[in-house]
mmCIF file of C-alpha atoms and ligand atoms in Angstrom:
data_model
loop_
_atom_site.group_PDB
_atom_site.id
_atom_site.type_symbol
_atom_site.label_atom_id
_atom_site.label_comp_id
_atom_site.label_asym_id
_atom_site.label_seq_id
_atom_site.Cartn_x
_atom_site.Cartn_y
_atom_site.Cartn_z
ATOM 1 C CA MET E 1 215.438 154.672 -34.773
ATOM 2 C CA LYS E 2 212.112 152.870 -34.283
ATOM 3 C CA ASN E 3 209.544 154.241 -32.421
ATOM 4 C CA LYS E 4 208.596 151.004 -30.451
ATOM 5 C CA MET E 5 210.853 149.047 -28.543
ATOM 6 C CA LYS E 6 210.385 145.629 -26.732
ATOM 7 C CA ALA E 7 211.117 145.494 -22.857
ATOM 8 C CA ALA E 8 210.870 143.114 -20.074
ATOM 9 C CA PHE E 9 208.303 143.942 -17.381
ATOM 10 C CA LEU E 10 208.015 143.337 -13.879
ATOM 11 C CA VAL E 11 204.499 143.067 -13.537
ATOM 12 C CA GLU E 12 204.227 141.148 -10.321
ATOM 13 C CA HIS E 13 206.728 140.010 -7.995
ATOM 14 C CA GLY E 14 207.799 136.384 -8.656
ATOM 15 C CA ALA E 15 205.892 135.937 -11.894
ATOM 16 C CA PRO E 16 207.884 135.769 -15.120
ATOM 17 C CA LEU E 17 208.794 139.205 -16.462
ATOM 18 C CA GLU E 18 206.370 139.883 -19.492
ATOM 19 C CA ILE E 19 208.141 141.038 -22.729
ATOM 20 C CA ARG E 20 205.846 143.999 -24.206
ATOM 21 C CA GLU E 21 205.993 146.302 -27.131
ATOM 22 C CA VAL E 22 206.054 149.711 -25.843
ATOM 23 C CA PRO E 23 206.804 153.407 -27.259
ATOM 24 C CA VAL E 24 210.512 154.674 -27.173
ATOM 25 C CA PRO E 25 210.854 156.764 -24.163
ATOM 26 C CA GLU E 26 211.864 160.545 -24.795
ATOM 27 C CA PRO E 27 214.802 161.962 -22.880
ATOM 28 C CA GLY E 28 214.349 164.765 -20.948
ATOM 29 C CA PRO E 29 216.487 167.410 -19.874
ATOM 30 C CA GLY E 30 220.033 166.157 -18.700
ATOM 31 C CA GLU E 31 219.238 162.702 -19.921
ATOM 32 C CA VAL E 32 220.559 160.567 -23.166
ATOM 33 C CA LEU E 33 218.643 157.686 -24.979
ATOM 34 C CA VAL E 34 220.454 154.765 -24.996
ATOM 35 C CA GLU E 35 219.963 151.902 -27.487
ATOM 36 C CA ILE E 36 221.022 149.004 -25.452
ATOM 37 C CA GLU E 37 223.105 146.126 -26.785
ATOM 38 C CA ALA E 38 223.788 144.224 -23.936
ATOM 39 C CA CYS E 39 222.692 143.979 -20.451
ATOM 40 C CA GLY E 40 224.148 141.374 -17.419
ATOM 41 C CA VAL E 41 221.555 139.740 -14.812
ATOM 42 C CA CYS E 42 222.629 141.028 -11.259
ATOM 43 C CA HIS E 43 221.729 139.011 -8.057
ATOM 44 C CA THR E 44 219.864 142.489 -7.303
ATOM 45 C CA ASP E 45 217.608 142.104 -10.129
ATOM 46 C CA LEU E 46 216.747 138.685 -8.712
ATOM 47 C CA HIS E 47 216.089 140.481 -4.934
ATOM 48 C CA ILE E 48 213.989 143.299 -6.841
ATOM 49 C CA TRP E 49 212.095 140.418 -9.028
ATOM 50 C CA ARG E 50 211.186 138.482 -5.877
ATOM 51 C CA GLY E 51 210.212 141.499 -3.848
ATOM 52 C CA GLU E 52 212.861 141.358 -1.203
ATOM 53 C CA HIS E 53 213.756 144.645 -2.278
ATOM 54 C CA VAL E 54 210.796 146.400 -2.953
ATOM 55 C CA PRO E 55 211.368 148.886 -5.976
ATOM 56 C CA ARG E 56 210.459 152.697 -5.127
ATOM 57 C CA LYS E 57 208.571 152.973 -8.549
ATOM 58 C CA GLU E 58 205.365 151.364 -9.003
ATOM 59 C CA LEU E 59 204.989 148.199 -10.890
ATOM 60 C CA PRO E 60 204.927 147.742 -13.864
ATOM 61 C CA LEU E 61 208.984 148.281 -13.847
ATOM 62 C CA ILE E 62 211.732 147.392 -16.102
ATOM 63 C CA LEU E 63 214.745 145.842 -14.472
ATOM 64 C CA GLY E 64 218.205 145.298 -15.598
ATOM 65 C CA HIS E 65 221.142 148.052 -14.468
ATOM 66 C CA GLU E 66 224.417 146.721 -16.438
ATOM 67 C CA GLY E 67 223.467 148.069 -19.602
ATOM 68 C CA ILE E 68 225.927 148.957 -22.474
ATOM 69 C CA GLY E 69 224.748 150.451 -25.716
ATOM 70 C CA ARG E 70 225.098 153.600 -27.774
ATOM 71 C CA VAL E 71 223.578 157.150 -27.603
ATOM 72 C CA VAL E 72 220.681 157.569 -30.133
ATOM 73 C CA LEU E 73 219.317 160.977 -28.669
ATOM 74 C CA ASN E 74 220.664 163.564 -26.268
ATOM 75 C CA GLY E 75 218.163 165.695 -24.374
ATOM 76 C CA SER E 76 220.777 168.004 -22.720
ATOM 77 C CA LEU E 77 220.947 171.735 -23.334
ATOM 78 C CA HIS E 78 224.507 171.586 -23.794
ATOM 79 C CA PRO E 79 225.408 167.854 -24.652
ATOM 80 C CA ARG E 80 228.594 166.228 -24.290
ATOM 81 C CA LEU E 81 228.339 162.986 -25.751
ATOM 82 C CA GLU E 82 227.678 162.591 -29.179
ATOM 83 C CA ILE E 83 225.372 160.653 -30.953
ATOM 84 C CA GLY E 84 226.403 157.240 -31.539
ATOM 85 C CA ALA E 85 228.730 157.366 -28.330
ATOM 86 C CA ARG E 86 229.107 153.992 -26.578
ATOM 87 C CA VAL E 87 228.295 154.350 -22.861
ATOM 88 C CA GLY E 88 227.433 151.893 -19.967
ATOM 89 C CA GLY E 89 225.125 152.445 -16.842
ATOM 90 C CA GLY E 90 225.022 150.784 -13.604
ATOM 91 C CA PHE E 91 222.847 150.646 -10.842
ATOM 92 C CA VAL E 92 223.029 154.171 -9.633
ATOM 93 C CA HIS E 93 220.984 156.179 -11.388
ATOM 94 C CA SER E 94 221.723 159.645 -10.034
ATOM 95 C CA THR E 95 222.657 161.157 -6.935
ATOM 96 C CA CYS E 96 221.874 164.974 -5.408
ATOM 97 C CA GLY E 97 225.566 165.986 -6.559
ATOM 98 C CA ASN E 98 225.751 168.609 -3.707
ATOM 99 C CA CYS E 99 225.796 166.967 -0.279
ATOM 100 C CA ARG E 100 228.929 165.997 1.849
ATOM 101 C CA GLN E 101 229.053 162.346 0.531
ATOM 102 C CA CYS E 102 229.021 163.558 -3.232
ATOM 103 C CA LEU E 103 231.630 166.301 -2.959
ATOM 104 C CA THR E 104 233.832 164.054 -1.028
ATOM 105 C CA GLY E 105 234.230 160.904 -3.588
ATOM 106 C CA TYR E 106 231.418 158.969 -1.520
ATOM 107 C CA GLU E 107 228.761 159.593 -3.751
ATOM 108 C CA THR E 108 227.138 155.940 -3.701
ATOM 109 C CA HIS E 109 226.448 156.721 -0.033
ATOM 110 C CA CYS E 110 224.537 159.954 -1.036
ATOM 111 C CA ALA E 111 220.806 160.241 0.987
ATOM 112 C CA GLU E 112 219.153 161.041 -2.083
ATOM 113 C CA VAL E 113 220.599 158.128 -4.351
ATOM 114 C CA THR E 114 218.361 156.536 -6.838
ATOM 115 C CA ALA E 115 218.725 153.351 -8.783
ATOM 116 C CA THR E 116 218.363 152.128 -12.280
ATOM 117 C CA GLY E 117 215.606 149.191 -12.722
ATOM 118 C CA PHE E 118 214.491 150.454 -9.102
ATOM 119 C CA ASP E 119 213.226 154.177 -9.013
ATOM 120 C CA TYR E 120 213.656 154.294 -12.677
ATOM 121 C CA ASP E 121 212.998 151.934 -15.566
ATOM 122 C CA GLY E 122 216.248 149.863 -16.336
ATOM 123 C CA CYS E 123 218.189 148.174 -19.275
ATOM 124 C CA PHE E 124 216.145 144.735 -20.210
ATOM 125 C CA ALA E 125 214.898 147.210 -22.792
ATOM 126 C CA GLN E 126 216.036 147.692 -26.622
ATOM 127 C CA TYR E 127 216.153 151.508 -25.185
ATOM 128 C CA VAL E 128 216.486 153.257 -21.691
ATOM 129 C CA CYS E 129 216.779 156.792 -20.901
ATOM 130 C CA MET E 130 220.044 157.746 -18.598
ATOM 131 C CA GLN E 131 221.457 160.824 -16.823
ATOM 132 C CA GLU E 132 224.113 162.098 -19.120
ATOM 133 C CA ASN E 133 226.363 162.674 -16.284
ATOM 134 C CA TRP E 134 226.059 159.360 -14.791
ATOM 135 C CA VAL E 135 226.879 157.095 -18.010
ATOM 136 C CA THR E 136 230.206 156.054 -18.350
ATOM 137 C CA PRO E 137 231.818 156.626 -21.460
ATOM 138 C CA LEU E 138 233.285 153.629 -23.205
ATOM 139 C CA PRO E 139 235.753 153.358 -25.773
ATOM 140 C CA ASP E 140 234.474 152.348 -29.196
ATOM 141 C CA ASN E 141 236.136 148.978 -29.742
ATOM 142 C CA ILE E 142 235.156 147.165 -26.844
ATOM 143 C CA ASP E 143 232.738 144.008 -26.616
ATOM 144 C CA PRO E 144 229.540 145.128 -24.904
ATOM 145 C CA ILE E 145 228.686 141.478 -23.916
ATOM 146 C CA GLU E 146 232.272 141.290 -22.409
ATOM 147 C CA PHE E 147 231.886 145.015 -20.499
ATOM 148 C CA ALA E 148 228.304 144.968 -18.972
ATOM 149 C CA PRO E 149 228.924 142.893 -16.045
ATOM 150 C CA LEU E 150 231.595 145.542 -15.064
ATOM 151 C CA MET E 151 228.742 148.063 -14.819
ATOM 152 C CA CYS E 152 227.501 146.588 -11.399
ATOM 153 C CA ALA E 153 229.388 143.618 -10.406
ATOM 154 C CA GLY E 154 232.579 144.786 -11.616
ATOM 155 C CA ALA E 155 232.207 148.400 -10.140
ATOM 156 C CA ALA E 156 230.849 146.846 -6.784
ATOM 157 C CA ALA E 157 234.171 144.516 -6.388
ATOM 158 C CA TYR E 158 236.535 147.401 -7.581
ATOM 159 C CA SER E 159 235.165 149.442 -4.954
ATOM 160 C CA ALA E 160 235.414 147.136 -2.020
ATOM 161 C CA VAL E 161 238.831 146.237 -2.972
ATOM 162 C CA ARG E 162 239.951 149.761 -2.820
ATOM 163 C CA LYS E 163 238.298 150.017 0.731
ATOM 164 C CA ALA E 164 240.340 147.047 1.785
ATOM 165 C CA GLU E 165 243.349 149.294 1.271
ATOM 166 C CA ILE E 166 245.425 146.366 -0.171
ATOM 167 C CA GLU E 167 249.098 146.653 -0.390
ATOM 168 C CA PRO E 168 251.727 144.383 -2.126
ATOM 169 C CA ASP E 169 252.064 140.512 -0.186
ATOM 170 C CA ARG E 170 248.898 141.541 1.903
ATOM 171 C CA LEU E 171 246.793 138.368 2.705
ATOM 172 C CA VAL E 172 243.383 139.101 1.542
ATOM 173 C CA ALA E 173 240.560 136.537 1.809
ATOM 174 C CA ILE E 174 237.567 136.510 -0.601
ATOM 175 C CA PHE E 175 234.602 135.072 0.754
ATOM 176 C CA GLY E 176 232.071 134.056 -2.047
ATOM 177 C CA CYS E 177 233.302 133.064 -5.182
ATOM 178 C CA GLY E 178 230.385 134.037 -7.325
ATOM 179 C CA GLY E 179 230.538 136.809 -10.030
ATOM 180 C CA LEU E 180 231.818 139.630 -7.733
ATOM 181 C CA GLY E 181 234.478 137.307 -5.897
ATOM 182 C CA TYR E 182 235.691 136.614 -9.316
ATOM 183 C CA TYR E 183 236.386 140.112 -9.944
ATOM 184 C CA ALA E 184 237.475 140.671 -6.452
ATOM 185 C CA ILE E 185 240.026 138.117 -6.689
ATOM 186 C CA GLN E 186 241.542 139.598 -9.816
ATOM 187 C CA PHE E 187 241.802 143.127 -8.201
ATOM 188 C CA ALA E 188 243.079 141.921 -5.222
ATOM 189 C CA LYS E 189 246.081 140.293 -7.358
ATOM 190 C CA LEU E 190 246.407 143.302 -9.306
ATOM 191 C CA HIS E 191 247.348 145.268 -6.051
ATOM 192 C CA GLY E 192 249.950 142.441 -5.594
ATOM 193 C CA ALA E 193 247.985 140.696 -2.860
ATOM 194 C CA ARG E 194 248.136 137.004 -1.794
ATOM 195 C CA VAL E 195 244.547 135.464 -2.203
ATOM 196 C CA VAL E 196 242.558 133.154 -0.653
ATOM 197 C CA ALA E 197 239.451 132.177 -2.104
ATOM 198 C CA VAL E 198 236.520 130.643 0.256
ATOM 199 C CA ASP E 199 233.564 129.022 -1.080
ATOM 200 C CA THR E 200 231.257 126.115 -0.533
ATOM 201 C CA GLN E 201 231.466 124.641 -4.146
ATOM 202 C CA ASP E 202 234.803 122.790 -5.380
ATOM 203 C CA GLU E 203 233.828 124.119 -8.890
ATOM 204 C CA LYS E 204 233.778 127.691 -7.924
ATOM 205 C CA LEU E 205 237.031 127.334 -5.981
ATOM 206 C CA ASN E 206 238.609 125.718 -8.797
ATOM 207 C CA TYR E 207 237.645 128.511 -11.029
ATOM 208 C CA ALA E 208 239.146 131.039 -8.608
ATOM 209 C CA ASN E 209 242.416 129.440 -8.732
ATOM 210 C CA LYS E 210 242.291 129.907 -12.556
ATOM 211 C CA LEU E 211 241.908 133.408 -11.942
ATOM 212 C CA GLY E 212 244.773 133.863 -9.739
ATOM 213 C CA ALA E 213 243.914 132.986 -6.186
ATOM 214 C CA ASP E 214 246.924 131.362 -4.254
ATOM 215 C CA HIS E 215 244.905 129.282 -2.106
ATOM 216 C CA ILE E 216 241.835 128.199 -1.861
ATOM 217 C CA VAL E 217 239.300 126.576 0.934
ATOM 218 C CA ARG E 218 236.417 125.127 1.526
ATOM 219 C CA ALA E 219 233.897 126.924 3.680
ATOM 220 C CA ASP E 220 232.921 124.004 5.530
ATOM 221 C CA HIS E 221 236.389 122.863 6.025
ATOM 222 C CA ASN E 222 237.390 125.366 8.631
ATOM 223 C CA PRO E 223 238.690 128.276 6.573
ATOM 224 C CA SER E 224 239.514 130.162 9.604
ATOM 225 C CA LYS E 225 242.287 128.063 11.017
ATOM 226 C CA PHE E 226 243.473 127.794 6.939
ATOM 227 C CA ILE E 227 243.864 131.385 6.934
ATOM 228 C CA GLN E 228 245.554 131.933 10.439
ATOM 229 C CA ASP E 229 247.891 129.198 9.466
ATOM 230 C CA LEU E 230 248.811 131.582 6.652
ATOM 231 C CA GLY E 231 249.378 134.490 9.215
ATOM 232 C CA GLY E 232 245.884 135.725 9.433
ATOM 233 C CA ALA E 233 244.331 137.685 6.889
ATOM 234 C CA ASP E 234 244.978 141.633 6.416
ATOM 235 C CA ALA E 235 241.313 142.131 4.679
ATOM 236 C CA CYS E 236 238.427 140.041 4.477
ATOM 237 C CA LEU E 237 235.999 140.919 1.582
ATOM 238 C CA ASN E 238 232.578 139.306 1.974
ATOM 239 C CA PHE E 239 230.465 138.566 -1.384
ATOM 240 C CA ALA E 240 228.566 135.525 -0.111
ATOM 241 C CA PRO E 241 224.819 136.252 0.516
ATOM 242 C CA SER E 242 225.234 134.166 3.952
ATOM 243 C CA LEU E 243 225.706 134.957 7.817
ATOM 244 C CA ALA E 244 227.667 132.139 8.248
ATOM 245 C CA THR E 245 230.924 133.986 6.775
ATOM 246 C CA TRP E 246 230.848 136.632 9.591
ATOM 247 C CA GLN E 247 232.252 134.295 12.458
ATOM 248 C CA GLN E 248 234.550 132.930 9.823
ATOM 249 C CA MET E 249 235.906 136.382 8.996
ATOM 250 C CA LEU E 250 236.257 137.287 12.522
ATOM 251 C CA SER E 251 238.390 134.634 13.477
ATOM 252 C CA SER E 252 240.340 134.610 9.990
ATOM 253 C CA ALA E 253 241.191 138.452 10.653
ATOM 254 C CA GLY E 254 244.803 139.088 11.543
ATOM 255 C CA SER E 255 245.944 142.208 13.817
ATOM 256 C CA ARG E 256 244.230 145.759 12.336
ATOM 257 C CA ALA E 257 242.544 143.761 9.398
ATOM 258 C CA ILE E 258 239.718 145.398 7.373
ATOM 259 C CA ILE E 259 236.596 143.657 6.991
ATOM 260 C CA VAL E 260 234.488 144.675 3.718
ATOM 261 C CA LEU E 261 230.630 143.709 3.675
ATOM 262 C CA VAL E 262 229.265 144.080 0.222
ATOM 263 C CA ALA E 263 226.687 140.790 0.194
ATOM 264 C CA LEU E 264 223.440 141.628 1.631
ATOM 265 C CA PRO E 265 222.307 138.405 3.483
ATOM 266 C CA LYS E 266 219.217 138.661 5.644
ATOM 267 C CA GLY E 267 219.032 138.565 9.495
ATOM 268 C CA GLU E 268 221.553 139.551 11.984
ATOM 269 C CA VAL E 269 225.036 138.785 13.474
ATOM 270 C CA SER E 270 226.426 139.343 16.825
ATOM 271 C CA PHE E 271 230.452 139.616 17.893
ATOM 272 C CA ASP E 272 232.511 139.758 21.028
ATOM 273 C CA MET E 273 233.395 143.568 21.149
ATOM 274 C CA ALA E 274 236.962 142.551 22.678
ATOM 275 C CA VAL E 275 237.980 140.671 19.240
ATOM 276 C CA VAL E 276 237.421 144.101 17.159
ATOM 277 C CA VAL E 277 238.825 146.157 20.080
ATOM 278 C CA GLU E 278 242.063 144.210 20.887
ATOM 279 C CA ASN E 279 242.807 143.274 17.259
ATOM 280 C CA GLY E 280 242.016 146.639 16.251
ATOM 281 C CA LEU E 281 239.862 145.522 13.632
ATOM 282 C CA ARG E 282 238.056 148.074 10.858
ATOM 283 C CA ILE E 283 234.467 147.027 9.745
ATOM 284 C CA LYS E 284 233.444 149.018 6.513
ATOM 285 C CA GLY E 285 230.397 148.426 4.199
ATOM 286 C CA SER E 286 230.727 148.965 0.516
ATOM 287 C CA ALA E 287 227.763 149.564 -1.954
ATOM 288 C CA ASP E 288 228.159 149.773 -5.875
ATOM 289 C CA GLY E 289 231.198 152.034 -7.273
ATOM 290 C CA THR E 290 231.650 155.602 -8.131
ATOM 291 C CA ARG E 291 231.708 157.203 -11.452
ATOM 292 C CA GLN E 292 235.728 157.555 -10.989
ATOM 293 C CA GLU E 293 236.002 153.976 -9.793
ATOM 294 C CA LEU E 294 233.986 152.873 -12.852
ATOM 295 C CA ARG E 295 236.391 154.771 -15.165
ATOM 296 C CA GLU E 296 239.501 153.143 -13.762
ATOM 297 C CA LEU E 297 238.023 150.028 -13.973
ATOM 298 C CA VAL E 298 237.186 150.407 -17.766
ATOM 299 C CA LYS E 299 241.078 151.340 -18.353
ATOM 300 C CA ILE E 300 241.775 148.001 -16.632
ATOM 301 C CA ALA E 301 239.607 145.939 -18.312
ATOM 302 C CA GLN E 302 240.683 147.892 -21.711
ATOM 303 C CA ASN E 303 244.111 146.574 -20.944
ATOM 304 C CA GLY E 304 242.918 143.062 -21.100
ATOM 305 C CA GLN E 305 243.592 142.665 -17.441
ATOM 306 C CA ILE E 306 239.984 141.123 -16.321
ATOM 307 C CA ALA E 307 239.127 137.541 -17.237
ATOM 308 C CA ASN E 308 235.178 137.366 -17.686
ATOM 309 C CA ASN E 309 233.496 134.287 -17.550
ATOM 310 C CA ILE E 310 230.283 135.089 -19.338
ATOM 311 C CA GLU E 311 227.044 132.951 -20.644
ATOM 312 C CA THR E 312 225.339 135.033 -23.629
ATOM 313 C CA VAL E 313 221.323 134.707 -23.284
ATOM 314 C CA PRO E 314 219.332 135.742 -26.077
ATOM 315 C CA PHE E 315 216.956 138.830 -24.545
ATOM 316 C CA SER E 316 213.954 136.614 -25.325
ATOM 317 C CA ASP E 317 214.943 134.274 -22.416
ATOM 318 C CA VAL E 318 215.367 136.567 -19.800
ATOM 319 C CA ASN E 319 213.084 134.825 -17.450
ATOM 320 C CA LYS E 320 215.128 131.620 -17.789
ATOM 321 C CA ALA E 321 218.247 133.758 -17.269
ATOM 322 C CA LEU E 322 216.484 134.713 -13.818
ATOM 323 C CA ASP E 323 215.410 131.040 -13.014
ATOM 324 C CA ARG E 324 219.273 129.866 -13.512
ATOM 325 C CA LEU E 325 220.646 132.720 -11.201
ATOM 326 C CA ALA E 326 218.198 132.028 -8.581
ATOM 327 C CA ALA E 327 219.307 128.269 -8.838
ATOM 328 C CA GLY E 328 222.442 129.416 -7.265
ATOM 329 C CA ASN E 329 225.078 127.414 -9.101
ATOM 330 C CA LEU E 330 226.152 129.547 -11.939
ATOM 331 C CA VAL E 331 229.883 129.756 -12.409
ATOM 332 C CA GLY E 332 229.949 133.221 -14.248
ATOM 333 C CA ARG E 333 227.633 136.132 -15.137
ATOM 334 C CA GLN E 334 224.773 136.485 -17.564
ATOM 335 C CA VAL E 335 224.347 138.913 -19.953
ATOM 336 C CA LEU E 336 221.437 139.617 -22.242
ATOM 337 C CA ASP E 337 222.215 140.000 -25.932
ATOM 338 C CA MET E 338 219.808 142.826 -27.117
ATOM 339 C CA SER E 339 220.797 142.918 -30.646
ATOM 340 C CA GLU E 340 218.332 140.100 -31.683
HETATM 341 ZN ZN1 LIG A 401 224.652 163.720 -2.325
HETATM 342 ZN ZN1 LIG A 402 223.541 144.869 -9.654
#
């Protein structure tokens, strides 16, 4: 193990990240030091980079929260993870572990939730300290590049699909075909749903089709009418960072539909209460995924049931990756290869 590492620091919001050489951090009690092999680039990184989500740790801060790597040191008194074990870390860094939300399976909604690359330094680095209790153990034979985006994007999509209570033959409308939307289409299909994908771009819709979406419709071609003609959606999931999908979802929803909100467009929306009351709609928010959901997701991916569309980017090009994500026309996810 080296005693110096390269890491990409956010020094000033909106300015390029600075790759610096700094000492490798030391794991404290309950922490493991992980040598990072790959880290996905998430939209949340973009929001933090621009200062739209103001990080709670003072700058400079290392971003990145879709990290896969191997344990190289364990600071726990009673270590569970062996040196060399492959693990993954997502956005949730830790929670209190002791409140009603934590104890009843809703730990990502704990009032004391902290986040990687936000409250603590993240994985755009060769080494990072993670909470031993919060890393996801991974099989040794996985491809770290393929698995990295599952840690945040995959987990968030999986959790949202679970909250939609999908049963076989239900009609599920996925609004927004980016990284999360693509995962959600596949998870909804694994639940036996009929899936309608909605997006503004043909290229993204065509890829949604390849992933198994039964129907595709452009967001500017009256998707609500299209979906109502199919019988109305039993669930609508929003992954599009746009307020415009809100009215479309309300008018696409069938009776007793569940609307799950995941994306965080800025601003407010309004609605006619009668639409919600008379149709018995349920509206849920969903953030990240729990540790249990991540473990289930890893099993599904390990069985080869999830297609990824990944562009591998060398770590030294981290700023190019952020710029490309900001441009908004990526079809898949970018993953930084940290092995250079
Ligand atoms: Zn808690
Ligand atoms: Zn993320």
